[in-house]
CSV table of C-alpha atoms in Angstrom, one decimal:
chain,number,residue,atom,x,y,z
A,1,MET,CA,106.1,130.7,75.4
A,2,ILE,CA,106.1,128.8,78.7
A,3,GLU,CA,109.6,128.0,80.0
A,4,LYS,CA,110.3,124.6,81.5
A,5,PRO,CA,110.3,124.9,85.3
A,6,PRO,CA,113.6,124.7,87.1
A,7,LYS,CA,114.0,121.4,89.0
A,8,ASN,CA,112.4,121.5,92.5
A,9,LYS,CA,110.3,124.6,91.6
A,10,ILE,CA,107.2,123.0,90.2
A,11,GLU,CA,104.9,124.6,92.8
A,12,ILE,CA,105.3,128.0,91.1
A,13,LEU,CA,103.3,126.7,88.1
A,14,LEU,CA,100.3,125.5,90.1
A,15,ASP,CA,97.0,127.3,90.2
A,16,ASP,CA,95.2,127.7,93.5
A,17,ASN,CA,93.0,124.6,93.0
A,18,THR,CA,95.9,122.4,92.1
A,19,ARG,CA,97.8,123.6,95.2
A,20,LEU,CA,94.8,122.5,97.3
A,21,VAL,CA,94.9,119.1,95.5
A,22,LEU,CA,98.5,118.7,96.5
A,23,GLU,CA,97.8,119.7,100.1
A,24,ARG,CA,94.9,117.2,100.2
A,25,ALA,CA,97.3,114.6,98.8
A,26,ARG,CA,99.8,115.3,101.5
A,27,GLU,CA,97.1,114.9,104.2
A,28,ILE,CA,95.8,111.7,102.7
A,29,ALA,CA,99.3,110.2,102.5
A,30,GLY,CA,99.8,111.0,106.2
A,31,GLU,CA,96.4,109.4,107.0
A,32,HIS,CA,97.6,106.3,105.3
A,33,GLY,CA,100.8,106.2,107.2
A,34,GLN,CA,103.0,107.1,104.2
A,35,ARG,CA,105.8,109.7,104.1
A,36,TYR,CA,105.6,110.3,100.4
A,37,ILE,CA,103.0,111.5,97.9
A,38,GLY,CA,102.3,109.0,95.1
A,39,THR,CA,99.9,109.1,92.1
A,40,GLU,CA,97.3,107.4,94.2
A,41,HIS,CA,97.4,110.3,96.7
A,42,LEU,CA,97.2,112.8,93.9
A,43,LEU,CA,94.1,111.0,92.6
A,44,LEU,CA,92.5,111.0,96.0
A,45,GLY,CA,93.3,114.7,96.3
A,46,LEU,CA,91.6,115.4,93.0
A,47,ILE,CA,88.3,113.8,94.1
A,48,PRO,CA,86.6,117.1,95.1
A,49,GLU,CA,87.5,118.5,91.6
A,50,LEU,CA,86.3,115.5,89.5
A,51,ASP,CA,82.8,116.8,88.8
A,52,LYS,CA,84.1,120.0,87.5
A,53,ILE,CA,86.8,118.3,85.4
A,54,VAL,CA,85.2,115.3,84.0
A,55,GLY,CA,81.6,116.6,83.8
A,56,LEU,CA,80.2,113.1,84.3
A,57,ASN,CA,76.9,112.5,86.0
A,58,ARG,CA,78.5,109.7,88.0
A,59,PRO,CA,77.9,110.4,91.7
A,60,ASP,CA,79.5,106.9,92.4
A,61,LEU,CA,82.8,107.9,90.9
A,62,PRO,CA,84.4,109.6,94.0
A,63,GLU,CA,83.3,106.9,96.3
A,64,SER,CA,84.5,104.2,93.9
A,65,ILE,CA,87.9,105.8,93.6
A,66,LYS,CA,88.2,106.1,97.4
A,67,LEU,CA,87.1,102.5,98.0
A,68,ILE,CA,89.6,101.0,95.5
A,69,LEU,CA,92.5,103.1,96.7
A,70,ASP,CA,91.7,102.5,100.4
A,71,LEU,CA,92.0,98.8,99.6
A,72,ILE,CA,95.4,99.4,98.0
A,73,LEU,CA,96.8,101.6,100.7
A,74,MET,CA,97.3,100.3,104.2
A,75,LYS,CA,95.5,102.6,106.6
A,76,GLY,CA,97.8,103.9,109.2
A,77,SER,CA,98.9,107.3,110.5
A,78,THR,CA,102.0,109.3,110.3
A,79,VAL,CA,102.9,113.0,110.1
A,80,ILE,CA,104.4,114.2,106.9
A,81,ASN,CA,106.7,117.2,107.4
A,82,SER,CA,104.5,120.1,106.2
A,83,GLN,CA,107.6,122.3,106.0
A,84,LYS,CA,109.1,120.2,103.3
A,85,PRO,CA,108.4,121.5,99.8
A,86,ILE,CA,105.9,119.2,97.9
A,87,GLN,CA,108.5,118.3,95.3
A,88,GLU,CA,110.7,116.7,98.0
A,89,ILE,CA,108.1,114.2,99.0
A,90,LEU,CA,106.7,113.3,95.6
A,91,THR,CA,107.4,109.8,94.2
A,92,GLN,CA,109.1,109.6,90.8
A,93,ARG,CA,105.8,108.6,89.2
A,94,ALA,CA,104.0,111.6,90.9
A,95,LYS,CA,106.8,113.9,89.7
A,96,LYS,CA,106.4,112.4,86.2
A,97,ALA,CA,102.7,113.1,86.3
A,98,ILE,CA,103.2,116.7,87.3
A,99,LEU,CA,105.8,117.2,84.6
A,100,GLN,CA,103.3,115.7,82.1
A,101,ALA,CA,100.6,118.1,83.4
A,102,ILE,CA,103.1,121.0,82.8
A,103,GLU,CA,103.5,119.8,79.2
A,104,PHE,CA,99.7,119.6,78.7
A,105,ALA,CA,99.4,123.2,80.0
A,106,ARG,CA,102.3,124.3,77.7
A,107,VAL,CA,100.6,122.8,74.7
A,108,GLU,CA,97.4,124.7,75.6
A,109,GLY,CA,99.4,127.9,75.9
A,110,VAL,CA,98.5,128.5,79.6
A,111,ASN,CA,100.9,129.4,82.4
A,112,GLU,CA,99.4,127.3,85.2
A,113,ILE,CA,98.7,123.7,85.8
A,114,THR,CA,95.0,123.1,86.7
A,115,PRO,CA,93.4,120.0,88.3
A,116,ARG,CA,92.3,119.1,84.8
A,117,HIS,CA,95.9,118.9,83.5
A,118,LEU,CA,96.8,116.8,86.5
A,119,LEU,CA,93.9,114.4,86.0
A,120,ARG,CA,94.7,114.1,82.3
A,121,SER,CA,98.4,113.3,83.1
A,122,LEU,CA,97.3,110.6,85.6
A,123,ILE,CA,95.1,109.0,82.9
A,124,HIS,CA,98.1,108.9,80.6
A,125,GLN,CA,100.6,107.4,83.0
A,126,GLN,CA,101.5,103.8,82.3
A,127,ASP,CA,102.3,102.0,85.5
A,128,CYS,CA,100.8,103.6,88.5
A,129,TYR,CA,97.9,102.9,90.8
A,130,ALA,CA,96.0,106.1,89.8
A,131,ALA,CA,96.1,105.2,86.1
A,132,GLY,CA,94.9,101.7,86.8
A,133,VAL,CA,92.0,102.9,88.9
A,134,LEU,CA,91.0,105.4,86.3
A,135,LYS,CA,91.1,102.8,83.6
A,136,VAL,CA,89.0,100.3,85.6
A,137,LEU,CA,86.4,103.0,86.2
A,138,ASN,CA,86.5,104.1,82.6
A,139,VAL,CA,87.4,107.7,83.4
A,140,THR,CA,88.4,109.7,80.3
A,141,ILE,CA,88.9,113.3,79.7
A,142,SER,CA,89.0,115.2,76.4
A,143,ALA,CA,92.1,117.0,75.3
């Protein structure tokens, strides 16, 4: 049985690919002049993983996601403290998405969150940019 992670210790449950997603999300947030990681940054960080996860033959999907989110985010530049743990710079919605991903992993009986769990949790969020973009682009993922 998978135990619920202690607060501020979510990184211990991430597989290597999901860690890369979060690092890309941190970089993307900085490129957009933001000091936090939101669901929109998580979705942009997931782009290199989408083909493997969704299995769609939609070469337009990554570019469509980038285009929509670039319109939402104001392009700027700032440095996000790379020494801060990820959980300290996640928005509440992004934390909620990761906790939902943990729950999806738990239901599957696995010990690590994968990019697939993270994408699935973003699709299921109610009021965030990432969920809205995924809905507009009709991105779904099977359980």
